[in-house]
Coordinates of C-alpha atoms in Angstrom, one line a residue:
Chain A
M1 CA 9.6 41.8 -23.5
N2 CA 11.3 41.6 -20.2
M3 CA 9.8 40.0 -16.9
T4 CA 8.7 42.9 -15.1
E5 CA 6.3 43.8 -18.5
F6 CA 5.2 39.8 -18.8
L7 CA 4.1 40.1 -15.5
Q8 CA 1.8 43.4 -15.5
A9 CA 0.3 41.7 -18.7
N10 CA 0.1 38.3 -17.3
G11 CA 0.1 38.7 -13.9
L12 CA -3.8 38.3 -12.8
V13 CA -3.6 35.3 -15.4
L14 CA -1.0 33.5 -13.0
L15 CA -2.0 34.8 -9.8
G16 CA -5.7 33.6 -10.5
G17 CA -4.2 29.9 -11.4
V18 CA -1.8 29.6 -8.5
A19 CA -5.3 30.6 -6.3
Q20 CA -6.9 28.4 -7.7
G21 CA -4.8 25.6 -8.1
L22 CA -4.3 25.8 -4.1
I23 CA -8.0 25.3 -3.6
W24 CA -8.2 22.7 -6.1
G25 CA -5.0 21.0 -4.3
V26 CA -6.8 20.4 -1.8
M27 CA -8.7 18.0 -3.7
A28 CA -5.9 16.7 -5.5
I29 CA -4.2 15.5 -1.9
G30 CA -7.2 13.4 -1.4
V31 CA -6.9 12.0 -4.8
Y32 CA -3.3 11.8 -4.0
L33 CA -4.2 9.7 -0.8
T34 CA -6.0 7.2 -2.2
Y35 CA -4.3 6.5 -6.0
R36 CA -0.9 6.9 -5.1
I37 CA -1.2 5.4 -1.0
L38 CA -3.8 3.1 -1.0
D39 CA -3.6 2.0 -5.1
F40 CA -6.9 2.8 -5.3
A41 CA -8.7 4.3 -8.0
D42 CA -11.3 6.3 -6.3
L43 CA -13.9 8.0 -8.5
S44 CA -16.4 9.2 -6.0
V45 CA -14.5 12.0 -6.0
E46 CA -16.7 13.4 -8.9
G47 CA -19.6 13.4 -6.8
T48 CA -17.9 14.3 -3.1
L49 CA -16.4 17.5 -4.4
G50 CA -20.2 18.6 -5.6
L51 CA -21.8 17.3 -2.3
G52 CA -19.1 19.3 -0.2
A53 CA -20.0 22.3 -2.2
A54 CA -23.5 21.8 -1.7
V55 CA -23.4 21.4 1.3
S56 CA -21.6 24.3 2.3
A57 CA -24.0 26.7 0.2
V58 CA -27.0 25.9 1.7
L59 CA -25.8 26.3 5.4
I60 CA -24.7 29.6 4.5
E61 CA -27.7 30.4 3.0
G62 CA -29.6 28.8 6.2
G63 CA -27.5 31.4 7.6
M64 CA -24.3 29.3 9.5
N65 CA -20.7 31.1 9.5
P66 CA -19.3 30.0 6.4
F67 CA -15.9 28.2 8.6
V68 CA -17.9 26.1 10.2
T69 CA -19.6 25.0 7.2
L70 CA -16.4 23.8 6.1
I71 CA -16.4 21.2 9.0
F72 CA -19.8 19.8 7.3
A73 CA -18.6 19.7 4.0
T74 CA -15.8 17.8 5.3
L75 CA -17.8 14.9 7.1
A76 CA -20.4 14.8 3.8
G77 CA -17.2 14.0 2.0
M78 CA -16.1 11.6 4.6
L79 CA -19.6 10.1 4.4
A80 CA -19.6 9.7 1.0
G81 CA -15.9 7.6 1.0
L82 CA -17.0 5.6 4.1
A83 CA -19.6 4.1 1.4
T84 CA -16.8 3.6 -1.3
G85 CA -15.4 1.9 1.6
V86 CA -18.1 0.0 2.3
F87 CA -18.8 -1.2 -0.9
N88 CA -15.5 -2.4 -1.6
T89 CA -14.5 -4.2 1.2
V90 CA -17.7 -5.8 2.7
F91 CA -19.0 -6.3 -0.6
K92 CA -16.1 -6.8 -2.6
I93 CA -16.8 -4.8 -5.3
P94 CA -13.8 -3.7 -7.5
P95 CA -12.9 0.0 -6.7
I96 CA -13.9 1.4 -9.7
L97 CA -17.6 0.2 -10.0
A98 CA -17.8 0.9 -5.9
G99 CA -16.1 4.5 -6.7
I100 CA -18.8 4.9 -9.5
L101 CA -21.6 3.5 -7.7
T102 CA -21.1 6.7 -4.9
M103 CA -21.1 9.0 -7.8
I104 CA -23.7 8.4 -9.6
G105 CA -25.6 8.1 -6.4
L106 CA -24.4 11.7 -4.9
Y107 CA -25.5 13.5 -8.2
S108 CA -29.3 12.6 -6.9
I109 CA -28.2 13.7 -3.1
T110 CA -26.7 17.0 -4.5
I111 CA -29.4 17.8 -6.3
R112 CA -31.6 16.9 -3.0
V113 CA -29.3 19.1 -1.1
L114 CA -29.7 22.0 -3.7
G115 CA -33.5 21.7 -3.1
G116 CA -34.0 20.3 -6.3
S117 CA -31.8 22.4 -8.1
A118 CA -28.9 21.8 -9.8
S119 CA -27.0 25.0 -8.9
M120 CA -27.1 27.6 -6.1
F121 CA -25.6 31.0 -5.2
I122 CA -24.0 31.7 -2.1
A123 CA -25.2 35.7 -1.3
D124 CA -21.8 37.9 0.3
N125 CA -21.7 35.7 3.4
R126 CA -18.2 34.1 2.5
I127 CA -14.8 33.2 3.6
T128 CA -13.4 35.0 1.0
T129 CA -15.3 38.6 1.6
G130 CA -14.7 38.5 4.9
L131 CA -10.8 38.1 4.5
R132 CA -11.2 40.4 1.2
S133 CA -12.6 42.9 3.5
V134 CA -9.9 42.8 6.0
L135 CA -7.5 43.1 3.5
Q136 CA -8.3 45.9 1.6
S137 CA -8.7 47.5 5.3
W138 CA -5.0 47.4 5.1
G139 CA -4.6 49.0 1.9
I140 CA -1.5 47.4 0.3
F141 CA -2.7 45.2 -2.8
P142 CA -3.7 46.8 -5.8
K143 CA -7.9 46.6 -5.9
D144 CA -7.6 44.0 -9.3
Y145 CA -5.6 41.4 -7.7
L146 CA -7.4 41.4 -4.0
N147 CA -10.0 38.8 -4.9
N148 CA -7.1 36.4 -5.9
I149 CA -4.5 37.5 -3.1
T150 CA -7.2 36.7 -0.6
V151 CA -7.9 32.9 -1.8
T152 CA -4.3 32.2 -2.4
I153 CA -3.6 33.0 1.2
L154 CA -6.8 31.2 2.5
G155 CA -5.8 28.3 0.3
I156 CA -2.1 28.5 1.8
V157 CA -3.5 28.6 5.3
I158 CA -5.4 25.6 4.7
L159 CA -3.1 23.6 2.6
V160 CA -0.2 24.2 5.2
L161 CA -2.6 22.6 8.3
L162 CA -3.3 20.1 6.1
I163 CA -0.1 18.7 5.1
C164 CA 1.2 19.2 8.7
F165 CA -1.8 16.8 9.8
L166 CA -1.0 14.6 7.0
Y167 CA 2.4 14.5 7.5
F168 CA 2.2 13.7 11.0
F169 CA -0.7 11.1 10.9
F170 CA 1.2 9.3 8.2
G171 CA 3.7 8.9 10.5
T172 CA 1.5 6.9 13.4
E173 CA 0.8 3.6 14.1
I174 CA -2.1 3.7 11.5
G175 CA -1.0 6.0 9.2
T176 CA 2.0 3.6 8.5
S177 CA -0.7 0.3 8.5
I178 CA -2.7 2.4 5.4
R179 CA 0.6 2.5 4.0
A180 CA 1.8 -0.8 4.4
T181 CA -1.8 -1.9 3.1
G182 CA -1.5 0.0 -0.1
A183 CA 1.9 -0.8 -0.5
N184 CA 1.5 -4.9 0.0
P185 CA -1.4 -6.1 1.8
H186 CA 0.2 -9.4 2.4
M187 CA 2.5 -8.2 4.3
A188 CA 0.1 -5.9 5.9
R189 CA -2.5 -8.6 6.6
A190 CA 0.8 -11.1 8.8
L191 CA 1.3 -8.2 10.6
G192 CA -1.8 -8.2 12.1
V193 CA -3.1 -4.9 9.7
P194 CA -6.9 -5.3 9.6
T195 CA -6.5 -3.8 6.0
S196 CA -10.4 -3.8 5.2
I197 CA -10.7 -1.2 8.0
M198 CA -7.8 1.0 6.6
V199 CA -9.5 0.5 3.5
V200 CA -12.6 2.7 4.5
L201 CA -10.2 4.8 6.9
A202 CA -8.1 5.8 3.8
L203 CA -11.3 6.5 1.6
V204 CA -12.8 8.5 4.7
I205 CA -9.7 10.9 5.0
S206 CA -9.7 11.4 1.0
N207 CA -13.1 12.1 0.4
G208 CA -13.1 14.4 3.4
L209 CA -10.5 16.3 1.5
V210 CA -12.3 16.4 -1.3
G211 CA -15.5 17.9 0.2
L212 CA -13.3 20.4 2.4
S213 CA -12.5 21.3 -1.5
G214 CA -15.6 21.2 -2.6
A215 CA -16.7 23.9 -0.3
L216 CA -13.7 25.9 -0.8
I217 CA -14.0 26.0 -4.5
A218 CA -18.0 27.0 -4.2
Q219 CA -17.1 29.9 -1.3
T220 CA -14.3 30.8 -3.6
Q221 CA -16.5 30.7 -7.1
G222 CA -20.0 32.2 -5.0
S223 CA -21.5 29.2 -6.1
A224 CA -22.3 25.4 -5.7
D225 CA -23.2 23.5 -9.1
V226 CA -23.7 19.5 -9.2
Q227 CA -21.5 19.7 -12.0
L228 CA -18.6 20.9 -10.5
G229 CA -17.2 17.4 -9.6
Q230 CA -17.4 16.2 -13.3
G231 CA -13.6 15.2 -14.7
S232 CA -12.1 16.0 -10.8
I233 CA -10.3 13.6 -10.7
V234 CA -8.3 13.6 -13.9
I235 CA -7.8 16.8 -12.7
G236 CA -6.6 15.0 -9.8
L237 CA -4.5 12.4 -11.7
A238 CA -3.0 15.6 -13.9
S239 CA -1.7 17.4 -10.6
I240 CA 0.2 14.1 -9.2
I241 CA 1.6 13.2 -12.4
I242 CA 2.5 17.1 -13.2
G243 CA 4.1 17.3 -10.0
E244 CA 5.7 14.1 -9.8
V245 CA 7.1 13.8 -13.1
I246 CA 8.7 17.9 -12.7
F247 CA 9.8 17.7 -9.1
C248 CA 9.6 14.1 -7.4
R249 CA 12.1 11.1 -7.0
K250 CA 11.0 8.3 -5.2
D251 CA 13.4 9.0 -2.0
H252 CA 11.8 12.4 -1.3
S253 CA 9.9 13.0 1.9
F254 CA 6.1 12.3 2.0
G255 CA 5.8 15.9 3.0
Y256 CA 7.7 16.9 0.3
K257 CA 5.8 15.1 -2.5
L258 CA 1.9 16.4 -1.0
S259 CA 3.8 20.0 -1.6
M260 CA 4.3 19.2 -4.7
V261 CA 1.3 17.8 -5.5
V262 CA -0.3 20.8 -4.8
V263 CA 2.5 22.6 -6.8
G264 CA 1.6 20.4 -9.8
S265 CA -2.5 21.9 -9.6
I266 CA -1.0 25.5 -9.8
I267 CA 0.7 24.6 -12.7
Y268 CA -2.5 22.5 -14.0
R269 CA -4.1 25.7 -13.4
I270 CA -2.1 27.7 -14.9
I271 CA -1.6 26.0 -18.3
Y272 CA -5.8 26.1 -18.2
A273 CA -5.8 29.9 -17.7
V274 CA -3.1 30.2 -20.3
T275 CA -5.5 28.1 -23.3
L276 CA -8.0 30.0 -21.8
R277 CA -6.0 33.2 -22.4
I278 CA -5.0 32.3 -26.2
G279 CA -8.6 32.2 -27.4
L280 CA -9.3 28.4 -27.0
K281 CA -13.0 27.8 -25.4
A282 CA -14.3 26.8 -22.1
S283 CA -15.4 23.9 -23.7
D284 CA -12.3 23.1 -25.4
T285 CA -10.3 22.9 -21.4
K286 CA -11.4 19.3 -20.9
L287 CA -9.7 18.4 -24.1
I288 CA -6.5 20.6 -22.7
T289 CA -6.9 18.2 -19.4
A290 CA -7.0 14.6 -21.2
L291 CA -3.5 16.1 -23.7
I292 CA -1.8 17.4 -20.2
V293 CA -2.2 13.9 -18.7
L294 CA -1.5 12.2 -21.7
I295 CA 1.7 14.2 -22.1
A296 CA 2.6 14.2 -18.6
L297 CA 2.4 10.6 -18.6
A298 CA 4.1 9.7 -21.4
V299 CA 7.0 11.8 -20.9
P300 CA 8.6 9.0 -18.6
V301 CA 8.2 6.4 -21.5
I302 CA 9.7 8.4 -23.9
K303 CA 12.8 9.2 -22.3
N304 CA 13.0 5.9 -20.7
A305 CA 13.2 4.9 -24.4
I306 CA 15.4 7.8 -26.0
Q307 CA 17.8 6.2 -23.1
T308 CA 17.5 2.4 -24.5
R309 CA 18.2 3.5 -27.9
S310 CA 21.0 5.5 -27.5
L311 CA 22.6 2.3 -24.9
R312 CA 21.7 0.6 -28.0
I313 CA 23.0 2.4 -30.8
A314 CA 26.5 2.4 -28.3
N315 CA 26.4 -1.3 -28.2
D316 CA 25.5 -1.9 -31.8
K317 CA 28.8 0.4 -32.6
K318 CA 31.3 -1.2 -30.0
Y319 CA 29.9 -4.8 -31.7
A320 CA 30.3 -3.5 -35.7
G321 CA 34.1 -2.3 -34.4
G322 CA 34.5 -5.6 -33.4
N323 CA 33.5 -7.1 -36.5
A324 CA 35.1 -5.0 -39.0
D325 CA 38.9 -6.0 -36.6
A326 CA 37.6 -9.4 -37.6
Chain B
M1 CA 0.3 -26.4 21.2
L2 CA -1.2 -26.4 17.8
K3 CA -3.5 -29.1 16.7
L4 CA -5.3 -30.0 13.6
I5 CA -7.9 -31.9 13.2
D6 CA -9.2 -33.2 9.8
I7 CA -8.1 -30.1 8.1
Q8 CA -10.7 -30.4 4.9
K9 CA -10.0 -27.3 1.7
T10 CA -11.2 -28.3 -1.7
F11 CA -11.0 -25.0 -4.2
N12 CA -13.2 -24.0 -6.8
A13 CA -15.8 -26.7 -5.2
G14 CA -18.9 -27.2 -6.8
T15 CA -17.3 -26.4 -10.1
V16 CA -15.6 -28.6 -12.7
N17 CA -12.3 -27.1 -11.5
A18 CA -12.7 -28.4 -8.3
K19 CA -9.5 -29.3 -6.9
P20 CA -9.3 -30.8 -3.7
A21 CA -6.0 -29.9 -1.5
L22 CA -6.2 -31.2 1.5
R23 CA -7.8 -34.6 2.4
G24 CA -8.1 -34.8 6.0
V25 CA -4.9 -33.5 7.1
N26 CA -4.1 -34.0 10.6
L27 CA -1.1 -32.8 13.1
T28 CA 0.4 -32.4 16.5
I29 CA 2.9 -29.8 16.4
N30 CA 4.5 -30.1 20.2
D31 CA 6.2 -26.9 21.6
G32 CA 9.7 -26.6 20.6
D33 CA 9.2 -28.6 17.4
F34 CA 10.8 -27.9 14.0
I35 CA 9.6 -29.5 11.5
T36 CA 10.6 -30.0 8.2
V37 CA 7.6 -30.6 5.4
I38 CA 8.2 -32.2 1.9
G39 CA 6.1 -33.3 -0.9
G40 CA 6.0 -33.0 -4.7
N41 CA 3.6 -29.9 -6.5
G42 CA 0.1 -30.0 -5.7
A43 CA 0.7 -32.3 -2.5
G44 CA -0.8 -29.1 -0.1
K45 CA 2.3 -28.5 1.5
S46 CA 1.6 -24.7 1.1
T47 CA -2.1 -25.1 1.3
M48 CA -1.8 -26.7 4.7
L49 CA 0.3 -23.5 5.6
N50 CA -2.1 -21.2 4.8
M51 CA -4.8 -23.0 6.4
I52 CA -3.0 -22.4 9.6
A53 CA -1.8 -18.9 8.9
G54 CA -5.8 -18.5 8.4
T55 CA -5.3 -17.0 4.4
Y56 CA -7.8 -19.9 3.7
A57 CA -10.8 -20.7 5.6
C58 CA -11.2 -24.2 6.5
D59 CA -13.9 -26.9 4.5
G60 CA -13.8 -28.6 7.3
G61 CA -11.8 -30.0 10.4
R62 CA -10.5 -27.5 13.4
I63 CA -7.3 -25.8 14.5
E64 CA -6.3 -25.9 17.9
L65 CA -3.6 -23.7 19.4
D66 CA -2.6 -24.1 22.9
G67 CA -6.4 -26.2 23.2
R68 CA -8.0 -22.9 22.0
N69 CA -10.6 -23.3 18.8
I70 CA -9.0 -20.7 16.6
T71 CA -10.3 -22.4 13.4
D72 CA -13.0 -19.5 12.8
L73 CA -10.1 -16.6 13.4
N74 CA -9.2 -14.9 10.3
E75 CA -5.6 -14.4 9.0
V76 CA -5.4 -10.6 10.8
Q77 CA -6.8 -12.4 13.9
R78 CA -4.3 -14.9 13.8
A79 CA -1.4 -12.8 13.5
R80 CA -0.4 -12.5 16.8
Y81 CA 0.5 -15.5 17.2
M82 CA 2.6 -16.4 13.9
G83 CA 5.3 -15.2 12.2
R84 CA 5.8 -16.5 8.6
V85 CA 8.1 -15.6 5.8
F86 CA 6.4 -16.3 2.0
Q87 CA 8.3 -18.1 -1.2
D88 CA 8.1 -14.7 -2.7
P89 CA 10.7 -12.3 -1.4
M90 CA 8.5 -9.2 -2.7
M91 CA 5.7 -10.4 0.0
G92 CA 6.8 -9.9 3.2
T93 CA 7.9 -6.2 2.9
A94 CA 6.7 -2.7 1.7
A95 CA 8.7 -2.1 -0.9
S96 CA 7.9 1.6 -0.5
M97 CA 8.6 2.0 3.1
S98 CA 11.7 1.8 4.9
I99 CA 14.1 -0.8 6.5
L100 CA 12.6 0.9 10.0
E101 CA 9.2 1.8 9.0
N102 CA 9.4 -2.1 8.0
L103 CA 11.0 -3.0 11.5
G104 CA 8.2 -0.7 13.0
M105 CA 5.2 -2.5 11.4
A106 CA 6.5 -6.1 12.5
R107 CA 7.5 -5.0 16.1
R108 CA 3.6 -3.8 16.4
R109 CA 2.5 -7.3 15.3
T110 CA 0.5 -8.1 18.5
K111 CA -0.8 -5.4 19.6
R112 CA -3.4 -2.6 18.5
R113 CA -2.1 0.1 16.4
T114 CA -3.1 3.4 17.8
L115 CA -1.9 6.9 16.8
A116 CA 1.8 6.9 19.0
W117 CA 4.4 6.9 16.3
G118 CA 4.8 4.2 14.2
V119 CA 9.0 4.1 14.5
R120 CA 9.6 5.7 18.4
K121 CA 12.8 7.5 19.0
N122 CA 14.4 4.3 20.7
E123 CA 13.4 1.5 18.2
P124 CA 16.4 3.0 15.5
E125 CA 19.0 2.4 17.7
E126 CA 17.5 -1.2 18.5
Y127 CA 16.9 -2.3 15.4
R128 CA 20.1 -1.4 14.1
Q129 CA 21.6 -3.7 16.6
M130 CA 19.3 -6.9 14.9
V131 CA 20.0 -5.9 11.4
K132 CA 23.3 -5.9 12.0
D133 CA 23.7 -9.1 14.4
F134 CA 21.9 -11.1 11.0
D135 CA 25.4 -9.3 9.1
L136 CA 23.4 -8.1 6.1
G137 CA 26.0 -4.8 5.9
L138 CA 22.4 -2.9 6.1
E139 CA 23.2 -1.2 9.8
N140 CA 24.1 1.8 8.3
R141 CA 21.3 1.6 5.7
L142 CA 18.0 1.6 8.2
T143 CA 16.0 4.8 6.3
T144 CA 16.5 2.7 2.6
K145 CA 13.5 1.9 1.2
V146 CA 13.0 -1.8 0.9
G147 CA 12.5 -1.8 -2.6
L148 CA 16.1 -1.3 -3.6
L149 CA 17.6 -4.1 -2.0
S150 CA 17.9 -7.5 -3.3
G151 CA 15.7 -10.5 -2.9
G152 CA 18.0 -12.4 -0.6
Q153 CA 18.3 -9.1 1.7
R154 CA 14.7 -8.8 1.6
Q155 CA 13.6 -12.3 2.7
A156 CA 16.4 -11.8 5.6
I157 CA 14.6 -9.1 6.6
T158 CA 11.5 -10.7 6.4
L159 CA 12.6 -13.6 8.2
L160 CA 13.8 -10.8 10.9
M161 CA 10.3 -9.4 11.1
A162 CA 8.5 -12.9 11.3
T163 CA 10.9 -13.4 14.3
M164 CA 11.7 -10.2 16.4
Q165 CA 8.2 -10.4 18.4
R166 CA 8.7 -13.8 19.7
P167 CA 5.7 -15.8 17.9
K168 CA 4.0 -18.8 18.7
L169 CA 4.9 -20.5 15.5
L170 CA 7.0 -19.4 12.1
L171 CA 5.7 -20.6 9.6
L172 CA 8.6 -21.1 6.2
D173 CA 6.8 -21.6 3.2
E174 CA 9.8 -22.8 1.0
H175 CA 11.6 -19.1 2.0
T176 CA 14.5 -19.4 0.1
A177 CA 13.6 -21.3 -3.1
A178 CA 13.5 -18.2 -5.2
L179 CA 16.8 -17.3 -4.3
D180 CA 20.4 -18.0 -5.8
P181 CA 22.1 -20.8 -4.2
K182 CA 24.3 -19.0 -2.2
T183 CA 21.4 -16.2 -0.7
A184 CA 19.7 -19.1 0.1
A185 CA 21.9 -20.6 2.5
K186 CA 23.0 -17.7 3.9
V187 CA 19.3 -17.2 4.4
L188 CA 19.2 -20.9 5.5
D189 CA 21.8 -20.5 8.2
L190 CA 20.4 -17.6 9.4
T191 CA 16.9 -19.3 10.0
E192 CA 18.3 -22.0 11.5
K193 CA 20.9 -19.7 14.2
I194 CA 17.2 -17.8 15.1
I195 CA 15.1 -20.9 15.9
R196 CA 17.9 -22.5 17.8
E197 CA 18.9 -19.3 19.9
D198 CA 14.7 -18.2 20.5
N199 CA 13.9 -21.9 21.2
L200 CA 11.3 -21.1 18.4
T201 CA 8.3 -23.9 17.2
A202 CA 8.4 -23.5 13.6
L203 CA 7.4 -25.4 10.1
M204 CA 9.4 -24.9 7.0
V205 CA 8.3 -26.0 3.7
T206 CA 11.2 -27.1 1.6
H207 CA 11.8 -28.7 -2.1
N208 CA 15.5 -29.6 -0.8
M209 CA 15.5 -33.1 1.0
R210 CA 18.8 -32.6 2.1
D211 CA 17.8 -29.4 4.1
A212 CA 15.1 -31.3 5.4
I213 CA 16.8 -34.3 6.3
R214 CA 19.9 -32.0 8.0
L215 CA 17.8 -29.1 9.7
G216 CA 14.8 -29.9 12.2
N217 CA 13.5 -32.2 14.9
R218 CA 10.8 -33.9 13.0
L219 CA 10.3 -34.3 9.1
I220 CA 6.7 -34.5 7.5
M221 CA 5.8 -36.1 3.7
M222 CA 2.6 -34.8 2.2
H223 CA 1.0 -36.9 -0.9
E224 CA -2.4 -35.5 -2.1
G225 CA -3.4 -33.6 0.7
R226 CA -2.8 -35.8 3.7
V227 CA 0.3 -36.3 5.6
I228 CA 1.8 -39.4 4.6
Y229 CA 5.1 -40.1 6.9
D230 CA 5.8 -38.3 10.5
V231 CA 9.4 -39.1 11.6
S232 CA 11.7 -37.2 14.6
G233 CA 14.4 -37.8 16.6
E234 CA 16.8 -40.5 16.0
E235 CA 15.2 -41.6 13.3
K236 CA 14.8 -38.9 11.5
A237 CA 18.6 -38.0 12.3
K238 CA 19.3 -41.3 10.2
L239 CA 17.2 -40.6 7.2
T240 CA 19.0 -40.4 4.3
V241 CA 17.5 -39.0 0.5
E242 CA 17.4 -42.5 -0.5
D243 CA 15.0 -43.7 2.3
L244 CA 12.6 -40.1 1.6
L245 CA 12.8 -41.3 -2.6
K246 CA 11.6 -45.0 -1.5
K247 CA 9.3 -43.7 0.8
F248 CA 7.4 -41.1 -2.1
T249 CA 8.3 -43.9 -4.3
E250 CA 5.9 -46.0 -2.8
A251 CA 3.5 -43.2 -1.6
S252 CA 2.5 -42.0 -5.3
K253 CA 2.1 -46.0 -6.0
G254 CA 4.9 -45.9 -8.7
E255 CA 5.1 -43.2 -10.1
F256 CA 8.1 -41.6 -10.1
A257 CA 8.9 -38.6 -7.9
N258 CA 8.9 -35.4 -9.8
D259 CA 11.9 -33.1 -11.3
R260 CA 11.5 -30.7 -8.4
M261 CA 11.9 -34.0 -5.6
L262 CA 14.9 -34.8 -7.4
L263 CA 16.7 -31.7 -7.2
G264 CA 19.1 -31.7 -3.9

């Protein structure tokens, strides 16, 4: 099968992976900010994603412009991050537990937001429906691809804006202080950085992005669901780790690293789509996710072990040779 | 300038592991003092430094800076007055940030952080000169991540960071103890030079008695959470290692000076 045939056969799967990967990439960047920059494994993400989706869905049903609902979804996510931050810095609850508290609390809150039910359909007034009809009117895209192209364009625009914003923000005094807080809190405090405030701020920004991502996911798939965030932290980590293992070195710039998180997210989605295509069930995907993360984490360790082993073998040969001479 | 009045600190108070670290420390540090601090393990030297820096809250007593009560200020609030270099070379710098960014952080020690750039356009040139003056051979590697530097280089950078924004008080907590002898000597030379040139007030904990005698204008010895010996000027200049050992043996009532005290 040549490339053209392959693309014709699987193009929709690939494009679908890219589209989903971009939208979920917004969440992965949020996870990156806490997990990598702040060194804080924040599980509130699992609740925040669904909350963002619910807020957006409810507001759209209430007649609000779908773009404007993104702002409110982001704000809702920020509030969730604020809660986790306060739990951790004021009440000294360890990061994992602080995140879990927010996560389970948000489950109930999200159902409240959805008016008592666990999920909600969003009628046609979505960003994607609007954008789709514009693209359709140009008449240059094949009909089958239109949905995914719409989401891809939306995702790229949002991510470019987002990565630019974060790139500049983390170059400011406050942004640098957040990075220093994550890298070395002792040093940060000795240099007058109020580390507690930085932790809260980073959690607020991170969960704001996750809320935004939830809203985008809800609008693209046409529904919000309280279960949406389930397993999302692992998906976020998978995206980060895939991006890092395949593309990153330590000395790469911050903007590049953020972009690679998104690429990791896309690769994750493509693998995910392919596994479904080769006949696995939707319920198998959690196992696949766990395996992807496991493999991505194991690869560097195995690489290292092989290197050490080959060094040792070379070393053994050298000394064995010496003995033979003696 | 800085006054410690009857400072008390007990770790794990109220448990079987209660450990009194400071039992009423009184010390007045004058402007321009360069004080070396010696004492055995567990004498309370590092605890005293950490109490001054605000890392731990006092159980009792009062700390005054220029007549102002700073006892209730925390570590972050006191950071604007103090520059610190820790024993562990990893502790004073952020490994994942460049030399430039670390210095930029230090430059802003005394001010509130805003959304202005973390490192402004004119700063790299200024820092290049400072790093060059330190003779570390790093002036052309300012964008290198600090994590890639050696312990000695990191400690020298930390020293630069602690002093680039003139501190009221420089706190050095055995800052050369983790370095090899040659590197330690170099960092110590830099320390002496910068304190002399900028006329800084400094407190330096050390286990090396020769350094303690050779450097600074004043020496204090601590034992079991108290200052037991405070000597300055002429008298200090005439001290010998034997004098200090004798003093220490007297203080510990015959307990022999421990191994680390004997080194040097």
